[in-house]
Amino acid sequence: MDGIDVLVSEVGPRDGLQSIAPTLPLAAKKAWIDAAVAAGIREIEVGSFVPAHILPQLADTADVVAHARTHPALHVAVLVPNAKGAEAALAAGAHKITLPLSASETHSLKNLRRTHAQVFDEVARIVDLIRALPADRRPTFEGAVSTAFGCTLEGEVPESTVVALAEKLMALGCDEVGLSDTTGYANPAQVKRLVRAVHAAIGADHMTGLHLHNTRGLGLANVLAGLDVGITTFDASLGGLGGCPFAPGASGNIVTEDLVFMLEAMGLRTGIDLNRLIACRAILSAALPGESLYGFTPDAGLPLGFRAAA
Amino acid sequence: MDGIDVLVSEVGPRDGLQSIAPTLPLAAKKAWIDAAVAAGIREIEVGSFVPAHILPQLADTADVVAHARTHPALHVAVLVPNAKGAEAALAAGAHKITLPLSASETHSLKNLRRTHAQVFDEVARIVDLIRALPADRRPTFEGAVSTAFGCTLEGEVPESTVVALAEKLMALGCDEVGLSDTTGYANPAQVKRLVRAVHAAIGADHMTGLHLHNTRGLGLANVLAGLDVGITTFDASLGGLGGCPFAPGASGNIVTEDLVFMLEAMGLRTGIDLNRLIACRAILSAALPGESLYGFTPDAGLPLGFRAAA
C-alpha cells in the first residue's frame, strides 16, 4: 500500500467538543483549526448546526465555518441533524454536509427522535436545498449510517439493513455514504464484510469514509481492515478529545495522532507533519484544563529515526 | 479467517510481573494460573530463570512451573537468559524454553551483556542440554529475536539482520523462532514484510508467534497484520500488567482481554471464555493494590448480544 494517499478527517471540533461539558472559546477553536491546517490537516468537521440549547458547545458553528473557510485548501465539513440545520450550513458556506441516520431505528428514535422514514424526508429536503444552489456553490452531501456495526439498544444490526439504508440514501440524492461505528462494536472482519457489501450495492466511489471509535481498543485494527478494502478517509479526533477510553459510555474517537503515526509508519501519505500535529494538543490543554487528552504516540514519543511516508 | 484457531499465550506472569516493583506472592501466582486455565488459556509463560538479585519478582519460578504442570493440558513456558537458566528450566520441567536474542547488538550488550556471538554460544549449549534428555522430556526451544522491529538505541533494525539471526538460530538447533516488538516500534506493513521474509528464510512452520507491544497504540493492528500472513500465536498480558501505555519506557504488552475480544469477535477461535478471563483481573487487583490494570474491553464491557466464535 506504499505511497497511497489517505485523508485524515479531523472531527474533534465537532465530535470531541460536543462530548465535553465546557465550551471551547471561539478564539481557541480558530487557533486549533489554524494549527491543524499548518500541520497538514486537509479536512475538518468544524461543528454541528444543532439548536444551541441542545449543544451550547457548538453554538458558534457559523462563525467557526467562516473562519475555517479563510484557509483556501481546507475542506470544511459540518454535521446537521435535519433540513433546518442544512439551511444554516449552506448559508455559512460549508463544503461538506453530513447527516447521520442511525441504522438502528430504536437508536434513531431515541437520539434524533425520528423514524427512518422521517429522516428520509429530511434527506430529500436537503437534496432540494442543495440543488437549488448554483452548481459551483453546492456542498458534498454525505449520509452517514451510524450504529452501522451494532447498537447498544438493539445489539446486532443486520448487514442487509445497513446496505438497504446506503442504497436509499444514494437514491434520495446523497453524494456519498459513510459508515460510523458509533458504539465501538466493530471488529476488523466485520469492517471488511460490511464495506464490501456496501461497495457492491452503491459503488466503491460512493463509500470512501469510515468513522471509527476506539471504545474496545480495536480502532486502529479496524482502520487497517478498512484500508484493505479500499477505504481512504478516516475520521479521528485530536487527543481523543471527549472520549475517555476508560469511562463507560465514552464516545472514544480514534486518536488523530495515533492514526497518523500508523499510516505514515506504513508508508501511506497523509500530508500531515506528526510533530506539528502533536504540538496542536497544547491549544486544547491550555483552553480546556480539566479535560484529559489521550494518545499512545504523543505519550511514548516517535520511534528513534522515524521517517514520515515519502 | 472464520473458525481458525489462534493460540493466545499469556505472558503476564513473566513479562508483566518483571516490570513492576512488588512481588506477586506465590499463592496469587498459582491462583492466577488456575483461573487463567479455567478461562481457557492454553499456554502461559510462567516466569524466568534469572538470578534472584536481578529479578526478585520471579525468584520462585521453579515453584510456579511445578504448580503450572499440575494442569495437564497447559503448555508451560519460561524465559531463560542463558544456558544456566536453561538448566534450571529443564530441571523444573518446563514445556517450552525461550531465549531472547536482541537484533540490535547495542541493545544485546546493554541488556544481556553479550554480543551476538556470545548468545549463539549459549544457544548451542542449551541445544546440547536438551538433546541430552530422553526424547519425551525435551521441551520446545524457541529463539526469540527481540528489538526485531526497531531499537531505542540503534533506531531502524535492517530486516536482513533479523532474517540472518532467525536462520542462525535455526541452524544452531532451535525448534522455532519468535519475533518481538520489544520497543513498540512495529507497524502493520512492517509486520507483514518481516514475517514474510523470515517465513521465506526458515519456513512458516518455524515462525508462528509474535510478541507485540502496544506502546504506540498499534498492538492489535499489528496482530491483524500478523494474522494476514499466517501467524497463529500471540503473546499478551492480562490487564496489560506492568505496562502503562501512558508512561514513557513502559513495556506495554498488548492486553489479553482486548486481544481475545478482537479474535473472538472476528470469528477466530481462542478457546477462551472472555467473561471468565476478565474475572481473573480480580486476583491481580487484590494482590497488587498499587498497580494499574489496563484494557479497553474490560472497561467498556462486551457488546450487547456478543457471541464468541463458534
Coordinates of C-alpha atoms in Angstrom, one line a residue:
Chain A
M1 CA 0.0 0.0 0.0
D2 CA 3.1 2.2 -0.1
G3 CA 2.6 5.7 -1.2
I4 CA -1.3 5.7 -1.2
D5 CA -2.8 9.0 -0.1
V6 CA -5.1 8.8 2.9
L7 CA -7.4 11.6 4.0
V8 CA -7.4 12.0 7.8
S9 CA -10.6 14.0 8.6
E10 CA -10.3 15.8 12.0
V11 CA -13.6 15.6 13.7
G12 CA -12.5 16.8 17.2
P13 CA -14.0 20.3 16.8
R14 CA -17.4 18.6 16.4
D15 CA -17.4 15.1 17.9
G16 CA -14.9 15.9 20.6
L17 CA -16.3 19.2 21.7
Q18 CA -19.9 18.0 21.8
S19 CA -18.9 15.3 24.2
I20 CA -17.4 17.5 26.9
A21 CA -19.2 19.9 29.3
P22 CA -17.1 23.1 28.9
T23 CA -17.3 25.2 25.7
L24 CA -14.0 25.8 23.9
P25 CA -13.9 29.5 23.3
L26 CA -14.2 30.6 19.6
A27 CA -10.7 32.0 19.6
A28 CA -9.3 28.6 20.7
K29 CA -11.4 26.8 18.0
K30 CA -9.9 29.2 15.4
A31 CA -6.4 28.6 16.8
W32 CA -6.9 24.8 16.7
I33 CA -8.1 25.0 13.1
D34 CA -5.2 27.2 12.1
A35 CA -2.6 24.9 13.8
A36 CA -4.2 21.8 12.3
V37 CA -4.1 23.2 8.8
A38 CA -0.5 24.2 9.4
A39 CA 0.3 20.6 10.4
G40 CA -1.2 19.4 7.1
I41 CA -4.8 18.5 8.0
R42 CA -6.9 18.8 4.9
E43 CA -10.5 18.3 6.2
I44 CA -12.0 19.3 9.5
E45 CA -15.5 18.8 10.7
V46 CA -15.7 22.1 12.5
G47 CA -19.1 21.9 14.1
S48 CA -22.7 20.9 14.0
F49 CA -25.8 23.0 13.2
V50 CA -28.0 21.9 16.1
P51 CA -30.1 24.1 18.4
A52 CA -27.9 26.0 20.9
H53 CA -30.0 24.7 23.8
I54 CA -29.1 21.1 22.8
L55 CA -25.3 21.6 22.2
P56 CA -24.3 25.0 23.5
Q57 CA -20.6 23.9 22.9
L58 CA -21.2 24.2 19.2
A59 CA -23.5 27.3 19.1
D60 CA -20.8 29.3 17.3
T61 CA -20.5 26.9 14.4
A62 CA -21.4 29.5 11.7
D63 CA -18.5 31.7 13.0
V64 CA -16.2 28.7 13.0
V65 CA -17.1 27.8 9.4
A66 CA -16.5 31.4 8.4
H67 CA -13.0 31.2 9.9
A68 CA -12.2 27.8 8.5
R69 CA -13.1 29.0 5.0
T70 CA -10.3 31.5 5.2
H71 CA -8.0 28.5 4.6
P72 CA -8.3 28.1 0.9
A73 CA -7.2 24.5 0.7
L74 CA -9.2 23.3 3.7
H75 CA -12.3 21.1 3.2
V76 CA -14.8 22.5 5.8
A77 CA -17.3 19.9 7.0
V78 CA -20.2 20.2 9.3
L79 CA -22.8 17.8 10.8
V80 CA -26.5 18.6 10.5
P81 CA -29.4 16.8 12.2
N82 CA -32.1 17.9 9.7
A83 CA -33.0 20.3 6.9
K84 CA -33.1 23.3 9.2
G85 CA -29.5 22.6 10.2
A86 CA -28.6 22.2 6.5
E87 CA -30.1 25.6 5.7
A88 CA -27.7 27.1 8.2
A89 CA -24.8 25.1 6.9
L90 CA -25.5 26.2 3.3
A91 CA -25.8 29.8 4.4
A92 CA -22.4 29.5 6.2
G93 CA -20.8 28.0 3.2
A94 CA -19.7 24.6 4.4
H95 CA -18.0 22.4 1.8
K96 CA -19.5 19.2 3.1
I97 CA -22.7 18.4 5.0
T98 CA -23.1 15.2 6.8
L99 CA -26.5 14.0 8.1
P100 CA -26.5 11.0 10.4
L101 CA -29.0 8.2 10.1
S102 CA -29.0 5.5 12.7
A103 CA -29.2 2.0 11.3
S104 CA -30.9 1.0 14.5
E105 CA -34.4 2.6 14.4
T106 CA -34.6 2.3 18.2
H107 CA -31.4 4.4 18.4
S108 CA -32.7 6.8 15.7
L109 CA -35.9 7.4 17.7
K110 CA -34.0 7.9 20.9
N111 CA -31.2 10.1 19.5
L112 CA -32.8 12.0 16.7
R113 CA -36.4 11.4 17.7
R114 CA -37.2 10.4 14.1
T115 CA -38.1 7.2 12.4
H116 CA -36.1 6.2 9.3
A117 CA -39.0 7.4 7.1
Q118 CA -38.8 10.8 8.8
V119 CA -35.0 11.0 8.3
F120 CA -35.5 10.2 4.6
D121 CA -37.9 13.2 4.3
E122 CA -35.1 15.4 5.8
V123 CA -32.6 14.0 3.3
A124 CA -34.9 14.7 0.4
R125 CA -35.5 18.3 1.6
I126 CA -31.7 18.8 2.0
V127 CA -31.1 17.5 -1.5
D128 CA -33.7 20.0 -2.8
L129 CA -32.0 22.8 -0.9
I130 CA -28.6 21.9 -2.4
R131 CA -29.9 21.5 -5.9
A132 CA -31.5 25.0 -5.7
L133 CA -28.0 26.4 -5.4
P134 CA -25.7 27.3 -8.3
A135 CA -23.6 24.3 -9.2
D136 CA -20.4 25.9 -8.0
R137 CA -21.8 26.5 -4.6
R138 CA -23.2 23.1 -3.9
P139 CA -21.5 21.2 -1.0
T140 CA -20.9 17.5 -0.9
F141 CA -23.8 15.8 0.9
E142 CA -23.0 12.7 2.9
G143 CA -25.5 10.4 4.5
A144 CA -23.7 8.8 7.5
V145 CA -25.1 5.5 8.7
S146 CA -24.5 5.4 12.4
T147 CA -24.6 2.4 14.7
A148 CA -23.7 0.6 11.5
F149 CA -21.7 -2.1 13.3
G150 CA -24.1 -2.7 16.2
C151 CA -26.3 -0.8 18.7
T152 CA -26.2 -0.6 22.5
L153 CA -30.0 -0.8 22.4
E154 CA -30.7 -3.4 19.6
G155 CA -27.4 -5.3 19.7
E156 CA -26.5 -6.8 16.3
V157 CA -27.5 -4.6 13.3
P158 CA -28.1 -6.8 10.2
E159 CA -25.7 -6.0 7.3
S160 CA -28.7 -6.1 5.0
T161 CA -30.2 -3.1 6.9
V162 CA -27.1 -1.1 6.5
V163 CA -26.9 -1.9 2.8
A164 CA -30.5 -1.0 2.3
L165 CA -30.1 2.3 4.0
A166 CA -27.0 3.1 2.0
E167 CA -28.9 2.4 -1.2
K168 CA -31.8 4.5 0.0
L169 CA -29.6 7.5 0.9
M170 CA -28.0 7.3 -2.6
A171 CA -31.4 7.0 -4.3
L172 CA -32.6 10.1 -2.4
G173 CA -29.7 12.1 -3.8
C174 CA -26.8 11.9 -1.3
D175 CA -23.4 12.2 -3.0
E176 CA -21.8 9.6 -0.7
V177 CA -22.4 7.4 2.2
G178 CA -20.3 6.9 5.3
L179 CA -20.4 4.2 8.0
S180 CA -20.0 5.0 11.7
D181 CA -19.1 2.7 14.5
T182 CA -20.9 4.9 17.0
T183 CA -20.9 2.2 19.7
G184 CA -17.4 0.9 19.3
Y185 CA -18.7 -2.6 18.4
A186 CA -16.9 -3.1 15.1
N187 CA -14.3 -5.7 14.5
P188 CA -11.9 -6.0 11.5
A189 CA -13.6 -8.9 9.9
Q190 CA -17.0 -7.1 10.1
V191 CA -15.5 -3.9 8.7
K192 CA -14.3 -5.8 5.7
R193 CA -17.6 -7.6 5.2
L194 CA -19.8 -4.5 5.6
V195 CA -17.6 -2.2 3.4
R196 CA -17.6 -4.8 0.7
A197 CA -21.3 -5.3 0.9
V198 CA -22.0 -1.5 0.7
H199 CA -19.4 -1.1 -2.1
A200 CA -21.2 -3.8 -4.1
A201 CA -24.5 -2.1 -3.6
I202 CA -23.7 1.6 -4.3
G203 CA -20.2 1.5 -5.8
A204 CA -16.8 1.9 -4.1
D205 CA -16.6 5.6 -5.2
H206 CA -19.7 6.4 -3.1
M207 CA -18.4 5.0 0.2
T208 CA -14.9 6.0 0.9
G209 CA -15.0 7.0 4.6
L210 CA -15.2 5.3 8.0
H211 CA -15.9 6.9 11.3
L212 CA -14.4 4.5 13.9
H213 CA -14.3 4.6 17.6
N214 CA -11.7 3.0 19.9
T215 CA -14.1 2.1 22.7
R216 CA -12.8 -1.5 22.9
G217 CA -9.3 -0.8 21.7
L218 CA -9.9 -2.0 18.1
G219 CA -10.0 1.4 16.4
L220 CA -6.7 1.2 14.5
A221 CA -7.1 -2.5 13.7
N222 CA -10.5 -1.5 12.1
V223 CA -8.7 1.2 10.2
L224 CA -6.3 -1.4 8.8
A225 CA -9.2 -3.6 7.8
G226 CA -10.8 -0.6 6.1
L227 CA -7.6 0.2 4.2
D228 CA -7.6 -3.4 3.0
V229 CA -10.9 -3.0 1.3
G230 CA -10.3 0.4 -0.3
I231 CA -11.3 2.9 2.4
T232 CA -9.3 6.1 2.0
T233 CA -10.8 8.5 4.5
F234 CA -10.8 8.1 8.3
D235 CA -12.3 10.4 10.9
A236 CA -10.3 10.9 14.1
S237 CA -10.1 13.4 17.0
L238 CA -7.0 15.2 18.3
G239 CA -6.1 13.8 21.6
G240 CA -9.1 11.6 21.5
L241 CA -10.9 14.6 22.9
G242 CA -14.2 13.9 24.6
G243 CA -13.8 10.2 24.6
C244 CA -12.2 8.6 27.6
P245 CA -11.3 5.0 26.8
F246 CA -11.6 4.2 30.4
A247 CA -15.0 5.5 31.1
P248 CA -18.2 3.7 30.2
G249 CA -20.3 5.4 27.5
A250 CA -17.3 7.3 26.2
S251 CA -17.5 8.3 22.6
G252 CA -13.9 7.2 22.1
N253 CA -13.0 8.6 18.7
I254 CA -9.7 7.1 17.4
V255 CA -6.9 9.5 18.2
T256 CA -5.6 11.5 15.3
E257 CA -2.0 11.4 16.4
D258 CA -2.0 7.5 16.6
L259 CA -3.8 7.2 13.3
V260 CA -1.4 9.4 11.5
F261 CA 1.6 7.6 13.1
M262 CA 0.3 4.2 11.9
L263 CA -0.4 5.4 8.4
E264 CA 2.9 7.3 8.0
A265 CA 4.8 4.4 9.5
M266 CA 3.2 2.1 7.0
G267 CA 4.3 4.3 4.1
L268 CA 0.9 5.8 3.5
R269 CA 0.9 9.5 2.8
T270 CA -1.3 11.7 5.0
G271 CA 0.4 15.0 4.2
I272 CA 0.5 15.6 7.9
D273 CA 3.6 16.6 9.9
L274 CA 3.3 14.4 13.0
N275 CA 5.4 16.7 15.3
R276 CA 3.3 19.7 14.3
L277 CA 0.1 17.7 14.8
I278 CA 1.2 16.7 18.3
A279 CA 2.0 20.3 19.1
C280 CA -1.6 21.2 18.4
R281 CA -2.5 19.5 21.7
A282 CA -1.1 22.4 23.6
I283 CA -4.0 24.6 22.4
L284 CA -6.5 22.1 23.9
S285 CA -4.5 21.6 27.1
A286 CA -4.4 25.4 27.7
A287 CA -8.0 26.1 26.9
L288 CA -9.6 23.0 28.5
P289 CA -7.5 22.4 31.6
G290 CA -10.0 19.9 33.1
E291 CA -10.1 17.6 30.1
S292 CA -7.9 14.6 29.5
L293 CA -6.1 14.2 26.2
Y294 CA -5.3 10.7 25.0
G295 CA -2.9 9.1 22.5
F296 CA -0.2 6.5 22.8
T297 CA 2.1 8.0 20.3
P298 CA 2.2 11.5 21.9
D299 CA 3.0 9.9 25.3
A300 CA 5.5 7.4 24.1
G301 CA 7.2 9.7 21.5
L302 CA 8.1 8.9 17.9
P303 CA 10.5 6.0 17.3
L304 CA 14.2 6.8 17.0
G305 CA 14.9 7.7 13.4
F306 CA 11.2 7.7 12.5
R307 CA 10.6 8.9 8.9
A308 CA 7.2 10.0 7.5
A309 CA 6.0 8.5 4.3
A310 CA 7.7 9.8 1.2
Chain B
M1 CA -10.5 -16.3 8.6
D2 CA -13.6 -17.7 10.2
G3 CA -13.0 -20.6 12.6
I4 CA -9.2 -20.6 12.6
D5 CA -7.7 -21.5 15.9
V6 CA -5.4 -18.9 17.5
L7 CA -3.2 -19.5 20.5
V8 CA -3.2 -16.7 23.0
S9 CA -0.1 -17.1 25.1
E10 CA -0.4 -15.4 28.5
V11 CA 3.0 -13.8 29.4
G12 CA 1.8 -11.6 32.3
P13 CA 3.3 -13.9 35.0
R14 CA 6.7 -13.3 33.3
D15 CA 6.7 -10.0 31.3
G16 CA 4.1 -8.3 33.5
L17 CA 5.5 -9.2 36.8
Q18 CA 9.1 -8.5 35.9
S19 CA 8.1 -4.9 35.1
I20 CA 6.6 -4.0 38.4
A21 CA 8.3 -3.4 41.7
P22 CA 6.2 -5.5 44.1
T23 CA 6.4 -9.3 44.0
L24 CA 3.2 -11.2 43.5
P25 CA 3.1 -13.8 46.2
L26 CA 3.4 -17.4 45.1
A27 CA -0.2 -18.2 46.2
A28 CA -1.5 -15.4 44.0
K29 CA 0.6 -16.6 41.0
K30 CA -0.9 -20.1 41.5
A31 CA -4.4 -18.7 41.7
W32 CA -3.9 -16.6 38.6
I33 CA -2.7 -19.6 36.6
D34 CA -5.6 -21.7 37.9
A35 CA -8.1 -19.1 36.9
A36 CA -6.5 -18.5 33.5
V37 CA -6.6 -22.2 32.7
A38 CA -10.2 -22.4 33.9
A39 CA -10.9 -19.5 31.5
G40 CA -9.4 -21.5 28.6
I41 CA -5.8 -20.2 28.4
R42 CA -3.7 -23.0 26.9
E43 CA -0.2 -21.5 27.2
I44 CA 1.4 -19.4 30.0
E45 CA 4.9 -18.0 30.2
V46 CA 5.0 -18.5 34.0
G47 CA 8.4 -17.0 34.8
S48 CA 12.0 -16.5 34.0
F49 CA 15.1 -18.4 35.3
V50 CA 17.3 -15.3 36.0
P51 CA 19.3 -14.7 39.2
A52 CA 17.1 -13.6 42.1
H53 CA 19.1 -10.5 42.7
I54 CA 18.3 -9.3 39.2
L55 CA 14.5 -10.1 39.2
P56 CA 13.4 -11.0 42.7
Q57 CA 9.8 -10.9 41.5
L58 CA 10.5 -14.1 39.6
A59 CA 12.7 -15.9 42.1
D60 CA 10.0 -18.6 42.7
T61 CA 9.8 -19.6 39.1
A62 CA 10.7 -23.2 39.7
D63 CA 7.7 -23.5 42.2
V64 CA 5.5 -21.8 39.7
V65 CA 6.5 -24.2 37.0
A66 CA 5.8 -27.1 39.3
H67 CA 2.3 -25.8 40.1
A68 CA 1.6 -25.0 36.4
R69 CA 2.5 -28.5 35.4
T70 CA -0.4 -29.9 37.6
H71 CA -2.7 -28.6 34.8
P72 CA -2.3 -31.5 32.3
A73 CA -3.4 -29.6 29.2
L74 CA -1.4 -26.4 29.9
H75 CA 1.7 -25.6 27.9
V76 CA 4.2 -24.3 30.5
A77 CA 6.7 -21.8 29.1
V78 CA 9.6 -19.9 30.7
L79 CA 12.2 -17.4 29.6
V80 CA 15.9 -18.1 30.1
P81 CA 18.7 -15.6 29.6
N82 CA 21.5 -18.3 29.2
A83 CA 22.4 -22.0 29.5
K84 CA 22.5 -21.7 33.3
G85 CA 18.8 -20.6 33.3
A86 CA 18.0 -23.4 30.8
E87 CA 19.4 -26.0 33.2
A88 CA 17.1 -24.8 35.8
A89 CA 14.2 -24.7 33.4
L90 CA 14.9 -28.3 32.3
A91 CA 15.1 -29.4 35.9
A92 CA 11.8 -27.8 36.6
G93 CA 10.2 -29.5 33.6
A94 CA 9.1 -26.5 31.5
H95 CA 7.4 -27.5 28.2
K96 CA 8.9 -24.5 26.3
I97 CA 12.1 -22.5 26.8
T98 CA 12.5 -19.2 25.2
L99 CA 15.9 -17.4 24.9
P100 CA 15.8 -13.8 23.8
L101 CA 18.4 -12.5 21.3
S102 CA 18.3 -8.8 20.6
A103 CA 18.6 -8.0 16.9
S104 CA 20.3 -4.8 17.9
E105 CA 23.8 -5.7 19.1
T106 CA 23.9 -2.5 21.1
H107 CA 20.8 -3.5 22.9
S108 CA 22.1 -7.0 23.4
L109 CA 25.2 -5.7 25.0
K110 CA 23.3 -3.3 27.3
N111 CA 20.5 -5.8 28.2
L112 CA 22.1 -9.2 28.3
R113 CA 25.8 -8.0 28.4
R114 CA 26.5 -10.3 25.5
T115 CA 27.5 -10.0 21.8
H116 CA 25.5 -11.9 19.3
A117 CA 28.4 -14.5 19.1
Q118 CA 28.2 -15.0 22.9
V119 CA 24.4 -15.5 22.7
F120 CA 25.0 -18.1 19.9
D121 CA 27.3 -20.0 22.3
E122 CA 24.6 -20.1 24.9
V123 CA 22.1 -21.3 22.3
A124 CA 24.4 -24.1 21.3
R125 CA 24.9 -25.1 24.9
I126 CA 21.1 -25.2 25.5
V127 CA 20.6 -27.3 22.4
D128 CA 23.2 -29.8 23.8
L129 CA 21.4 -29.8 27.2
I130 CA 18.1 -30.5 25.6
R131 CA 19.4 -33.2 23.3
A132 CA 21.0 -35.0 26.2
L133 CA 17.5 -35.6 27.6
P134 CA 15.3 -38.5 26.6
A135 CA 13.2 -37.6 23.6
D136 CA 9.9 -37.5 25.5
R137 CA 11.3 -35.0 28.1
R138 CA 12.6 -32.5 25.6
P139 CA 11.0 -29.0 25.7
T140 CA 10.4 -26.9 22.7
F141 CA 13.2 -24.4 22.3
E142 CA 12.4 -21.0 20.9
G143 CA 14.9 -18.3 19.9
A144 CA 13.1 -15.0 20.3
V145 CA 14.5 -12.1 18.2
S146 CA 13.8 -9.1 20.3
T147 CA 14.0 -5.4 19.1
A148 CA 13.1 -7.1 15.7
F149 CA 11.1 -4.1 14.6
G150 CA 13.4 -1.3 15.8
C151 CA 15.6 -0.3 18.7
T152 CA 15.5 2.6 21.1
L153 CA 19.3 2.7 20.9
E154 CA 20.0 1.9 17.2
G155 CA 16.8 3.1 15.6
E156 CA 15.9 1.1 12.5
V157 CA 16.9 -2.6 12.5
P158 CA 17.6 -3.9 9.0
E159 CA 15.2 -6.7 8.0
S160 CA 18.2 -8.6 6.7
T161 CA 19.7 -8.7 10.2
V162 CA 16.6 -10.2 11.6
V163 CA 16.4 -12.8 8.8
A164 CA 20.0 -13.7 9.3
L165 CA 19.6 -14.1 13.0
A166 CA 16.5 -16.3 12.5
E167 CA 18.5 -18.5 10.1
K168 CA 21.4 -18.7 12.6
L169 CA 19.1 -19.7 15.5
M170 CA 17.5 -22.5 13.4
A171 CA 20.9 -23.6 12.3
L172 CA 22.1 -23.8 15.9
G173 CA 19.2 -26.2 16.7
C174 CA 16.3 -24.0 17.9
D175 CA 12.9 -25.6 17.2
E176 CA 11.3 -22.3 16.3
V177 CA 11.9 -18.5 16.1
G178 CA 9.7 -15.8 17.5
L179 CA 9.8 -12.1 16.8
S180 CA 9.4 -9.5 19.5
D181 CA 8.5 -5.8 19.1
T182 CA 10.3 -5.0 22.4
T183 CA 10.2 -1.3 21.7
G184 CA 6.7 -0.9 20.4
Y185 CA 8.1 0.4 17.1
A186 CA 6.3 -2.1 14.8
N187 CA 3.7 -1.1 12.2
P188 CA 1.4 -3.4 10.3
A189 CA 3.1 -3.0 6.9
Q190 CA 6.5 -3.9 8.6
V191 CA 5.0 -6.9 10.4
K192 CA 3.8 -8.3 7.1
R193 CA 7.1 -7.7 5.4
L194 CA 9.3 -9.1 8.2
V195 CA 7.1 -12.1 8.8
R196 CA 7.1 -13.0 5.1
A197 CA 10.9 -12.5 4.9
V198 CA 11.5 -14.8 7.9
H199 CA 9.0 -17.3 6.6
A200 CA 10.8 -17.4 3.3
A201 CA 14.1 -18.0 5.0
I202 CA 13.2 -20.6 7.7
G203 CA 9.8 -21.9 6.7
A204 CA 6.4 -20.7 8.0
D205 CA 6.2 -23.7 10.4
H206 CA 9.2 -22.5 12.3
M207 CA 7.9 -18.9 12.9
T208 CA 4.4 -18.9 14.2
G209 CA 4.5 -16.5 17.1
L210 CA 4.7 -12.7 17.6
H211 CA 5.3 -10.8 20.8
L212 CA 3.8 -7.4 20.3
H213 CA 3.6 -4.3 22.5
N214 CA 1.0 -1.6 22.4
T215 CA 3.4 1.3 23.2
R216 CA 2.1 3.4 20.4
G217 CA -1.4 2.0 20.2
L218 CA -0.8 -0.2 17.2
G219 CA -0.7 -3.6 19.1
L220 CA -3.9 -5.0 17.8
A221 CA -3.5 -3.6 14.3
N222 CA -0.1 -5.4 14.3
V223 CA -1.9 -8.6 15.4
L224 CA -4.3 -8.2 12.5
A225 CA -1.3 -7.9 10.1
G226 CA 0.3 -11.0 11.6
L227 CA -2.9 -13.0 11.1
D228 CA -2.9 -11.9 7.5
V229 CA 0.5 -13.5 7.0
G230 CA -0.2 -16.8 8.8
I231 CA 0.8 -16.0 12.4
T232 CA -1.3 -18.1 14.8
T233 CA 0.3 -17.4 18.3
F234 CA 0.2 -14.0 20.0
D235 CA 1.7 -13.1 23.4
A236 CA -0.4 -10.9 25.7
S237 CA -0.6 -9.8 29.3
L238 CA -3.7 -9.9 31.5
G239 CA -4.7 -6.3 32.3
G240 CA -1.6 -5.2 30.4
L241 CA 0.1 -5.7 33.7
G242 CA 3.4 -3.9 34.1
G243 CA 3.0 -1.8 31.0
C244 CA 1.4 1.6 31.4
P245 CA 0.5 2.9 28.0
F246 CA 0.8 6.4 29.3
A247 CA 4.2 6.3 30.8
P248 CA 7.5 6.5 28.9
G249 CA 9.6 3.4 28.8
A250 CA 6.5 1.2 29.5
S251 CA 6.8 -2.4 28.4
G252 CA 3.2 -2.1 27.2
N253 CA 2.3 -5.7 26.3
I254 CA -1.0 -6.0 24.4
V255 CA -3.8 -6.6 26.8
T256 CA -5.0 -10.3 26.8
E257 CA -8.7 -9.3 27.2
D258 CA -8.7 -6.9 24.2
L259 CA -6.8 -9.4 22.1
V260 CA -9.3 -12.2 22.9
F261 CA -12.2 -9.8 22.2
M262 CA -10.9 -8.9 18.8
L263 CA -10.1 -12.5 17.8
E264 CA -13.4 -13.9 19.0
A265 CA -15.4 -11.0 17.5
M266 CA -13.7 -11.8 14.2
G267 CA -14.8 -15.4 14.4
L268 CA -11.4 -16.8 15.3
R269 CA -11.4 -19.4 18.0
T270 CA -9.2 -18.9 21.0
G271 CA -11.0 -21.4 23.3
I272 CA -11.1 -18.7 25.9
D273 CA -14.2 -17.6 27.8
L274 CA -14.0 -13.8 27.8
N275 CA -16.1 -13.2 30.9
R276 CA -14.1 -15.7 32.9
L277 CA -10.8 -14.2 31.6
I278 CA -11.9 -10.7 32.7
A279 CA -12.8 -12.2 36.1
C280 CA -9.1 -13.2 36.5
R281 CA -8.3 -9.5 36.9
A282 CA -9.7 -9.6 40.4
I283 CA -6.8 -11.7 41.5
L284 CA -4.3 -9.1 40.4
S285 CA -6.3 -6.2 41.8
A286 CA -6.5 -7.9 45.2
A287 CA -2.8 -8.9 45.4
L288 CA -1.3 -5.9 43.7
P289 CA -3.4 -3.0 45.0
G290 CA -1.0 -0.3 43.8
E291 CA -0.8 -1.5 40.2
S292 CA -3.0 -0.2 37.4
L293 CA -4.7 -2.7 35.1
Y294 CA -5.5 -1.7 31.6
G295 CA -7.8 -2.9 28.9
F296 CA -10.5 -1.2 26.8
T297 CA -12.8 -4.2 26.6
P298 CA -13.0 -4.8 30.4
D299 CA -13.7 -1.2 31.0
A300 CA -16.3 -0.7 28.2
G301 CA -17.9 -4.1 28.6
L302 CA -18.8 -6.6 25.9
P303 CA -21.2 -5.5 23.2
L304 CA -24.8 -6.2 23.7
G305 CA -25.5 -9.7 22.3
F306 CA -21.8 -10.5 21.9
R307 CA -21.2 -14.1 20.8
A308 CA -17.8 -15.9 21.0
A309 CA -16.5 -17.7 17.9
A310 CA -18.2 -21.0 17.2

